[in-house]
Each structure stands twice: as structure tokens, then as C-alpha cells.
Amino acid sequence: MLDGHRGAVIALRELPRRGETGLPARLIGAGERIQAGWKECAGAAGLKITVSAFAPSSEFSIDTDNPGARMTLFTREMLARGYLAGSRAYAMLTHTEAMIDRYLDNVAEVFGLLAIAVQAGDAEERLNGPVR
């Protein structure tokens, strides 16, 4: 039985030996998919966002007059759906297409709620708590 540290070191050593050379491309691909998904979800909801950063480490911001309240609402709503999520996403080797699809399905729902809050101007009232 290997402890966690030795197991991780052995796994990292074995990746090149086993021909795993596409890791950077896989991470970039996952990050680009998340970025494209954010843009698609925001467009469908009528929410204006800006997406930036290098694809494996992606980030978005909400283009409104009170982005702090909107991001806090996003985090709270995603947490209610089982995701500890904020404005950043870090692609990992363990992320599968199905996992990204489920995440983006939830993002689409939450972006829809955010668009309603932006239009109504009541994001802070919806929080029932402090802005982060």
C-alpha cells in the first residue's frame, strides 16, 4: 500500500513512461470548453460577462454596476447546486466531458437567475446576507 505522497510521485514519474504526452492540450481544451460554455450560457441568459485568463486557469467577470453582489449571488446559487464555484475555474486532468457538461448546465441556470437580478436591480436583496 502506498501512502498519498509516494503514490502521487510515482504517478507523475510514470506519466511520461506510459506515453501521456497530451496533458497540456487536454487541460487547455477543458479550459477553452469552460470559457466557451460561460460565454454561451451568458449569451442565452442575456447576461454580459467578460472572460479572460489562460485556458486551464479561466476567469469571468460580470459586467454590471454591482459585480460584487452578482458574484456573491453566483457563488451562493452554485453552492446550493453542489458546486463551490466562483469566478474562476481550474481545469484538471480528472475533469471529464460529462462533469463539464453538468457544471455548465448549472451555470446556465444560475446565469438566468443573475440576469433577472440584474434586470430587476435586486441582487443584494436576493442575497439575504453580506456581499463578499
CSV table of N, CA and C in Angstrom, one decimal:
chain,number,residue,atom,x,y,z
A,1,MET,N,0.8,-1.2,0.0
A,1,MET,CA,0.0,0.0,0.0
A,1,MET,C,0.9,1.2,0.0
A,2,LEU,N,0.6,2.2,-0.9
A,2,LEU,CA,1.4,3.4,-1.0
A,2,LEU,C,0.7,4.5,-0.2
A,3,ASP,N,1.5,5.3,0.4
A,3,ASP,CA,0.8,6.5,1.0
A,3,ASP,C,0.6,7.5,0.0
A,4,GLY,N,-0.2,8.5,0.3
A,4,GLY,CA,-0.6,9.5,-0.7
A,4,GLY,C,0.5,10.2,-1.5
A,5,HIS,N,1.5,10.6,-0.7
A,5,HIS,CA,2.6,11.3,-1.3
A,5,HIS,C,3.5,10.5,-2.3
A,6,ARG,N,3.8,9.3,-1.8
A,6,ARG,CA,4.6,8.4,-2.7
A,6,ARG,C,3.8,8.0,-3.9
A,7,GLY,N,2.5,7.7,-3.7
A,7,GLY,CA,1.7,7.3,-4.9
A,7,GLY,C,1.6,8.4,-5.9
A,8,ALA,N,1.5,9.7,-5.5
A,8,ALA,CA,1.5,10.8,-6.4
A,8,ALA,C,2.8,11.0,-7.1
A,9,VAL,N,3.9,10.8,-6.4
A,9,VAL,CA,5.2,10.9,-7.0
A,9,VAL,C,5.4,9.8,-8.1
A,10,ILE,N,5.0,8.6,-7.7
A,10,ILE,CA,5.2,7.5,-8.7
A,10,ILE,C,4.3,7.8,-9.9
A,11,ALA,N,3.1,8.3,-9.7
A,11,ALA,CA,2.2,8.5,-10.8
A,11,ALA,C,2.8,9.6,-11.7
A,12,LEU,N,3.3,10.6,-11.2
A,12,LEU,CA,3.9,11.7,-12.0
A,12,LEU,C,5.1,11.1,-12.8
A,13,ARG,N,5.9,10.2,-12.1
A,13,ARG,CA,7.1,9.6,-12.8
A,13,ARG,C,6.6,8.7,-14.0
A,14,GLU,N,5.5,8.1,-13.8
A,14,GLU,CA,5.1,7.1,-14.8
A,14,GLU,C,4.4,7.7,-16.0
A,15,LEU,N,3.8,8.9,-15.8
A,15,LEU,CA,3.1,9.5,-16.9
A,15,LEU,C,3.9,9.5,-18.2
A,16,PRO,N,5.1,10.1,-18.2
A,16,PRO,CA,5.9,10.1,-19.5
A,16,PRO,C,6.2,8.7,-20.0
A,17,ARG,N,6.5,7.8,-19.1
A,17,ARG,CA,6.8,6.4,-19.5
A,17,ARG,C,5.6,5.7,-20.2
A,18,ARG,N,4.4,6.1,-19.8
A,18,ARG,CA,3.3,5.4,-20.4
A,18,ARG,C,2.7,6.2,-21.6
A,19,GLY,N,3.4,7.2,-22.1
A,19,GLY,CA,3.0,7.9,-23.3
A,19,GLY,C,2.0,9.0,-23.1
A,20,GLU,N,1.8,9.5,-21.9
A,20,GLU,CA,0.9,10.5,-21.6
A,20,GLU,C,1.5,11.9,-21.9
A,21,THR,N,1.5,12.2,-23.2
A,21,THR,CA,2.1,13.5,-23.6
A,21,THR,C,1.1,14.6,-24.0
A,22,GLY,N,-0.2,14.2,-24.0
A,22,GLY,CA,-1.2,15.2,-24.3
A,22,GLY,C,-1.8,16.0,-23.2
A,23,LEU,N,-1.2,15.9,-22.0
A,23,LEU,CA,-1.7,16.5,-20.8
A,23,LEU,C,-2.0,18.0,-21.0
A,24,PRO,N,-1.0,18.8,-21.5
A,24,PRO,CA,-1.2,20.3,-21.6
A,24,PRO,C,-2.4,20.5,-22.6
A,25,ALA,N,-2.5,19.8,-23.7
A,25,ALA,CA,-3.6,20.0,-24.6
A,25,ALA,C,-4.9,19.7,-24.0
A,26,ARG,N,-5.0,18.6,-23.2
A,26,ARG,CA,-6.2,18.2,-22.5
A,26,ARG,C,-6.7,19.3,-21.6
A,27,LEU,N,-5.7,19.9,-20.8
A,27,LEU,CA,-6.1,20.9,-19.8
A,27,LEU,C,-6.5,22.2,-20.6
A,28,ILE,N,-5.8,22.6,-21.6
A,28,ILE,CA,-6.2,23.8,-22.4
A,28,ILE,C,-7.6,23.5,-23.0
A,29,GLY,N,-7.8,22.3,-23.6
A,29,GLY,CA,-9.1,22.0,-24.2
A,29,GLY,C,-10.2,22.1,-23.2
A,30,ALA,N,-10.0,21.6,-22.0
A,30,ALA,CA,-11.1,21.7,-20.9
A,30,ALA,C,-11.3,23.2,-20.6
A,31,GLY,N,-10.2,23.9,-20.4
A,31,GLY,CA,-10.4,25.3,-20.1
A,31,GLY,C,-11.1,26.1,-21.1
A,32,GLU,N,-10.8,25.8,-22.4
A,32,GLU,CA,-11.4,26.5,-23.5
A,32,GLU,C,-12.9,26.2,-23.6
A,33,ARG,N,-13.2,24.9,-23.2
A,33,ARG,CA,-14.6,24.5,-23.3
A,33,ARG,C,-15.4,25.2,-22.2
A,34,ILE,N,-14.8,25.3,-21.0
A,34,ILE,CA,-15.5,26.1,-19.9
A,34,ILE,C,-15.7,27.5,-20.3
A,35,GLN,N,-14.6,28.1,-20.9
A,35,GLN,CA,-14.8,29.5,-21.3
A,35,GLN,C,-15.9,29.7,-22.3
A,36,ALA,N,-15.9,28.8,-23.3
A,36,ALA,CA,-16.9,28.9,-24.4
A,36,ALA,C,-18.3,28.7,-23.7
A,37,GLY,N,-18.4,27.8,-22.8
A,37,GLY,CA,-19.6,27.5,-22.1
A,37,GLY,C,-20.1,28.7,-21.3
A,38,TRP,N,-19.2,29.4,-20.6
A,38,TRP,CA,-19.6,30.6,-19.9
A,38,TRP,C,-20.2,31.6,-20.9
A,39,LYS,N,-19.5,31.8,-22.0
A,39,LYS,CA,-20.0,32.8,-23.0
A,39,LYS,C,-21.3,32.4,-23.5
A,40,GLU,N,-21.5,31.1,-23.8
A,40,GLU,CA,-22.8,30.6,-24.4
A,40,GLU,C,-23.9,30.8,-23.4
A,41,CYS,N,-23.6,30.4,-22.1
A,41,CYS,CA,-24.7,30.5,-21.1
A,41,CYS,C,-25.0,31.9,-20.8
A,42,ALA,N,-24.1,32.8,-20.8
A,42,ALA,CA,-24.3,34.2,-20.5
A,42,ALA,C,-25.1,34.8,-21.7
A,43,GLY,N,-24.8,34.5,-22.9
A,43,GLY,CA,-25.5,35.0,-24.1
A,43,GLY,C,-26.9,34.6,-24.1
A,44,ALA,N,-27.2,33.3,-23.7
A,44,ALA,CA,-28.5,32.8,-23.7
A,44,ALA,C,-29.4,33.4,-22.6
A,45,ALA,N,-28.7,33.8,-21.5
A,45,ALA,CA,-29.4,34.5,-20.4
A,45,ALA,C,-29.5,36.0,-20.6
A,46,GLY,N,-28.8,36.5,-21.6
A,46,GLY,CA,-28.8,38.0,-21.7
A,46,GLY,C,-27.9,38.7,-20.7
A,47,LEU,N,-26.9,38.0,-20.2
A,47,LEU,CA,-26.0,38.5,-19.1
A,47,LEU,C,-24.7,38.9,-19.8
A,48,LYS,N,-24.2,40.0,-19.5
A,48,LYS,CA,-22.9,40.5,-20.1
A,48,LYS,C,-21.8,40.1,-19.2
A,49,ILE,N,-20.9,39.3,-19.7
A,49,ILE,CA,-19.7,38.9,-18.9
A,49,ILE,C,-18.4,39.1,-19.8
A,50,THR,N,-17.3,39.2,-19.1
A,50,THR,CA,-16.0,39.2,-19.8
A,50,THR,C,-15.2,38.0,-19.3
A,51,VAL,N,-14.7,37.2,-20.2
A,51,VAL,CA,-13.9,36.0,-19.9
A,51,VAL,C,-12.5,36.3,-20.3
A,52,SER,N,-11.6,35.9,-19.3
A,52,SER,CA,-10.2,36.2,-19.5
A,52,SER,C,-9.4,35.1,-18.9
A,53,ALA,N,-8.1,35.1,-19.1
A,53,ALA,CA,-7.1,34.3,-18.5
A,53,ALA,C,-6.7,33.1,-19.4
A,54,PHE,N,-5.6,32.5,-19.1
A,54,PHE,CA,-5.1,31.3,-19.9
A,54,PHE,C,-6.1,30.2,-19.6
A,55,ALA,N,-6.4,29.4,-20.7
A,55,ALA,CA,-7.5,28.4,-20.6
A,55,ALA,C,-7.5,27.5,-19.4
A,56,PRO,N,-6.4,26.9,-19.0
A,56,PRO,CA,-6.5,26.0,-17.9
A,56,PRO,C,-6.9,26.7,-16.6
A,57,SER,N,-6.6,28.0,-16.5
A,57,SER,CA,-7.0,28.8,-15.4
A,57,SER,C,-7.8,29.9,-15.8
A,58,SER,N,-9.1,29.7,-15.9
A,58,SER,CA,-10.0,30.6,-16.6
A,58,SER,C,-10.8,31.5,-15.5
A,59,GLU,N,-11.2,32.6,-16.0
A,59,GLU,CA,-11.9,33.6,-15.1
A,59,GLU,C,-12.9,34.3,-15.9
A,60,PHE,N,-14.1,34.7,-15.2
A,60,PHE,CA,-15.0,35.6,-15.8
A,60,PHE,C,-15.4,36.7,-14.8
A,61,SER,N,-15.9,37.8,-15.4
A,61,SER,CA,-16.5,38.8,-14.5
A,61,SER,C,-17.8,39.2,-15.1
A,62,ILE,N,-18.7,39.7,-14.3
A,62,ILE,CA,-20.0,40.1,-14.7
A,62,ILE,C,-20.0,41.6,-14.9
A,63,ASP,N,-20.3,42.0,-16.1
A,63,ASP,CA,-20.3,43.5,-16.5
A,63,ASP,C,-21.5,44.2,-16.0
A,64,THR,N,-21.6,44.6,-14.8
A,64,THR,CA,-22.7,45.3,-14.2
A,64,THR,C,-22.2,46.4,-13.3
A,65,ASP,N,-23.1,47.2,-12.8
A,65,ASP,CA,-22.7,48.3,-11.8
A,65,ASP,C,-22.4,47.7,-10.4
A,66,ASN,N,-22.8,46.5,-10.1
A,66,ASN,CA,-22.5,46.0,-8.8
A,66,ASN,C,-22.0,44.5,-8.9
A,67,PRO,N,-20.9,44.3,-9.5
A,67,PRO,CA,-20.4,43.0,-9.7
A,67,PRO,C,-20.2,42.1,-8.5
A,68,GLY,N,-19.9,42.8,-7.3
A,68,GLY,CA,-19.7,42.0,-6.1
A,68,GLY,C,-20.9,41.3,-5.7
A,69,ALA,N,-22.0,42.0,-5.7
A,69,ALA,CA,-23.3,41.3,-5.3
A,69,ALA,C,-23.7,40.2,-6.3
A,70,ARG,N,-23.4,40.4,-7.6
A,70,ARG,CA,-23.7,39.4,-8.6
A,70,ARG,C,-22.9,38.2,-8.4
A,71,MET,N,-21.6,38.4,-8.1
A,71,MET,CA,-20.7,37.2,-7.9
A,71,MET,C,-21.0,36.5,-6.7
A,72,THR,N,-21.4,37.2,-5.6
A,72,THR,CA,-21.8,36.6,-4.4
A,72,THR,C,-23.0,35.7,-4.6
A,73,LEU,N,-24.0,36.3,-5.4
A,73,LEU,CA,-25.2,35.5,-5.7
A,73,LEU,C,-24.8,34.3,-6.5
A,74,PHE,N,-23.9,34.4,-7.5
A,74,PHE,CA,-23.5,33.3,-8.3
A,74,PHE,C,-22.9,32.2,-7.4
A,75,THR,N,-22.0,32.6,-6.5
A,75,THR,CA,-21.4,31.6,-5.6
A,75,THR,C,-22.4,30.9,-4.8
A,76,ARG,N,-23.3,31.7,-4.2
A,76,ARG,CA,-24.4,31.1,-3.3
A,76,ARG,C,-25.3,30.1,-4.1
A,77,GLU,N,-25.7,30.5,-5.3
A,77,GLU,CA,-26.6,29.7,-6.1
A,77,GLU,C,-25.8,28.4,-6.6
A,78,MET,N,-24.6,28.5,-6.9
A,78,MET,CA,-23.8,27.3,-7.3
A,78,MET,C,-23.6,26.4,-6.2
A,79,LEU,N,-23.3,27.0,-5.0
A,79,LEU,CA,-23.2,26.2,-3.8
A,79,LEU,C,-24.5,25.4,-3.5
A,80,ALA,N,-25.6,26.0,-3.7
A,80,ALA,CA,-26.9,25.3,-3.5
A,80,ALA,C,-27.1,24.2,-4.4
A,81,ARG,N,-26.3,24.2,-5.6
A,81,ARG,CA,-26.4,23.1,-6.5
A,81,ARG,C,-25.2,22.1,-6.4
A,82,GLY,N,-24.4,22.3,-5.3
A,82,GLY,CA,-23.4,21.3,-5.1
A,82,GLY,C,-22.0,21.7,-5.6
A,83,TYR,N,-21.8,23.0,-6.0
A,83,TYR,CA,-20.6,23.4,-6.6
A,83,TYR,C,-20.0,24.6,-5.7
A,84,LEU,N,-18.8,24.4,-5.3
A,84,LEU,CA,-18.1,25.5,-4.6
A,84,LEU,C,-17.4,26.3,-5.8
A,85,ALA,N,-18.2,27.3,-6.3
A,85,ALA,CA,-17.7,27.9,-7.5
A,85,ALA,C,-17.8,29.4,-7.4
A,86,GLY,N,-16.8,30.0,-8.0
A,86,GLY,CA,-16.7,31.5,-8.1
A,86,GLY,C,-16.5,31.9,-9.5
A,87,SER,N,-15.7,32.9,-9.6
A,87,SER,CA,-15.5,33.5,-11.0
A,87,SER,C,-14.3,32.8,-11.7
A,88,ARG,N,-13.7,31.8,-11.0
A,88,ARG,CA,-12.5,31.1,-11.6
A,88,ARG,C,-12.8,29.6,-11.7
A,89,ALA,N,-12.2,29.0,-12.8
A,89,ALA,CA,-12.2,27.6,-12.9
A,89,ALA,C,-10.8,27.1,-13.3
A,90,TYR,N,-10.4,26.1,-12.7
A,90,TYR,CA,-9.1,25.5,-12.9
A,90,TYR,C,-9.3,24.1,-13.6
A,91,ALA,N,-8.9,23.9,-14.8
A,91,ALA,CA,-9.0,22.6,-15.5
A,91,ALA,C,-8.1,21.7,-14.8
A,92,MET,N,-8.6,20.4,-14.6
A,92,MET,CA,-7.8,19.4,-14.1
A,92,MET,C,-7.9,18.1,-14.9
A,93,LEU,N,-6.9,17.3,-14.8
A,93,LEU,CA,-6.9,16.0,-15.5
A,93,LEU,C,-8.1,15.2,-15.2
A,94,THR,N,-8.7,15.3,-14.0
A,94,THR,CA,-9.8,14.5,-13.7
A,94,THR,C,-11.1,15.0,-14.2
A,95,HIS,N,-11.2,16.2,-14.8
A,95,HIS,CA,-12.4,16.7,-15.3
A,95,HIS,C,-12.8,16.0,-16.6
A,96,THR,N,-14.0,15.4,-16.6
A,96,THR,CA,-14.4,14.7,-17.8
A,96,THR,C,-15.4,15.6,-18.6
A,97,GLU,N,-15.7,15.2,-19.8
A,97,GLU,CA,-16.7,15.9,-20.6
A,97,GLU,C,-18.0,16.0,-19.8
A,98,ALA,N,-18.4,14.9,-19.2
A,98,ALA,CA,-19.7,14.8,-18.5
A,98,ALA,C,-19.7,15.8,-17.3
A,99,MET,N,-18.6,15.9,-16.6
A,99,MET,CA,-18.5,16.8,-15.5
A,99,MET,C,-18.6,18.2,-15.9
A,100,ILE,N,-17.9,18.6,-17.0
A,100,ILE,CA,-18.0,19.9,-17.5
A,100,ILE,C,-19.4,20.2,-18.0
A,101,ASP,N,-20.1,19.3,-18.6
A,101,ASP,CA,-21.5,19.5,-19.1
A,101,ASP,C,-22.4,19.8,-17.9
A,102,ARG,N,-22.3,19.0,-16.8
A,102,ARG,CA,-23.1,19.2,-15.7
A,102,ARG,C,-22.9,20.5,-15.0
A,103,TYR,N,-21.6,20.9,-14.9
A,103,TYR,CA,-21.2,22.2,-14.4
A,103,TYR,C,-21.9,23.3,-15.2
A,104,LEU,N,-21.7,23.2,-16.5
A,104,LEU,CA,-22.3,24.3,-17.4
A,104,LEU,C,-23.8,24.3,-17.4
A,105,ASP,N,-24.4,23.2,-17.3
A,105,ASP,CA,-25.9,23.2,-17.1
A,105,ASP,C,-26.3,24.0,-15.9
A,106,ASN,N,-25.6,23.8,-14.8
A,106,ASN,CA,-25.9,24.6,-13.6
A,106,ASN,C,-25.5,26.1,-13.8
A,107,VAL,N,-24.4,26.3,-14.4
A,107,VAL,CA,-24.1,27.7,-14.7
A,107,VAL,C,-25.2,28.4,-15.5
A,108,ALA,N,-25.7,27.7,-16.5
A,108,ALA,CA,-26.8,28.3,-17.3
A,108,ALA,C,-28.0,28.7,-16.5
A,109,GLU,N,-28.4,27.8,-15.5
A,109,GLU,CA,-29.5,28.1,-14.6
A,109,GLU,C,-29.2,29.4,-13.8
A,110,VAL,N,-28.0,29.4,-13.2
A,110,VAL,CA,-27.6,30.5,-12.3
A,110,VAL,C,-27.4,31.8,-13.1
A,111,PHE,N,-26.9,31.7,-14.3
A,111,PHE,CA,-26.8,32.9,-15.1
A,111,PHE,C,-28.2,33.5,-15.5
A,112,GLY,N,-29.1,32.6,-15.7
A,112,GLY,CA,-30.5,33.0,-15.9
A,112,GLY,C,-31.0,33.8,-14.7
A,113,LEU,N,-30.8,33.3,-13.5
A,113,LEU,CA,-31.2,34.0,-12.3
A,113,LEU,C,-30.5,35.3,-12.1
A,114,LEU,N,-29.2,35.3,-12.4
A,114,LEU,CA,-28.4,36.6,-12.3
A,114,LEU,C,-28.9,37.6,-13.3
A,115,ALA,N,-29.3,37.2,-14.5
A,115,ALA,CA,-29.8,38.1,-15.5
A,115,ALA,C,-31.1,38.8,-15.0
A,116,ILE,N,-32.0,38.0,-14.3
A,116,ILE,CA,-33.2,38.5,-13.8
A,116,ILE,C,-32.9,39.5,-12.6
A,117,ALA,N,-31.9,39.2,-11.8
A,117,ALA,CA,-31.5,40.1,-10.7
A,117,ALA,C,-30.9,41.3,-11.2
A,118,VAL,N,-30.1,41.3,-12.3
A,118,VAL,CA,-29.6,42.5,-12.9
A,118,VAL,C,-30.7,43.4,-13.5
A,119,GLN,N,-31.6,42.7,-14.2
A,119,GLN,CA,-32.7,43.5,-14.8
A,119,GLN,C,-33.6,44.1,-13.7
A,120,ALA,N,-33.8,43.4,-12.6
A,120,ALA,CA,-34.7,43.9,-11.5
A,120,ALA,C,-33.9,44.9,-10.6
A,121,GLY,N,-32.5,44.8,-10.6
A,121,GLY,CA,-31.7,45.6,-9.8
A,121,GLY,C,-31.8,45.2,-8.3
A,122,ASP,N,-32.0,43.9,-8.0
A,122,ASP,CA,-32.2,43.5,-6.7
A,122,ASP,C,-31.3,42.3,-6.2
A,123,ALA,N,-30.1,42.2,-6.8
A,123,ALA,CA,-29.2,41.2,-6.4
A,123,ALA,C,-28.9,41.2,-4.9
A,124,GLU,N,-28.6,42.3,-4.4
A,124,GLU,CA,-28.3,42.4,-2.9
A,124,GLU,C,-29.4,41.9,-2.1
A,125,GLU,N,-30.7,42.3,-2.4
A,125,GLU,CA,-31.8,41.8,-1.7
A,125,GLU,C,-32.0,40.3,-1.7
A,126,ARG,N,-31.6,39.7,-2.8
A,126,ARG,CA,-31.7,38.3,-3.0
A,126,ARG,C,-30.7,37.5,-2.2
A,127,LEU,N,-29.6,38.2,-1.8
A,127,LEU,CA,-28.6,37.5,-1.0
A,127,LEU,C,-29.0,37.2,0.4
A,128,ASN,N,-29.8,38.0,1.0
A,128,ASN,CA,-30.2,37.8,2.4
A,128,ASN,C,-28.9,37.7,3.3
A,129,GLY,N,-27.9,38.5,3.0
A,129,GLY,CA,-26.6,38.4,3.7
A,129,GLY,C,-25.6,39.4,3.1
A,130,PRO,N,-24.4,39.4,3.6
A,130,PRO,CA,-23.4,40.3,3.1
A,130,PRO,C,-22.8,40.0,1.7
A,131,VAL,N,-22.4,41.0,1.0
A,131,VAL,CA,-21.7,40.8,-0.3
A,131,VAL,C,-20.2,40.4,0.1
A,132,ARG,N,-19.7,39.5,-0.6
A,132,ARG,CA,-18.3,39.1,-0.3
A,132,ARG,C,-17.3,40.1,-0.6
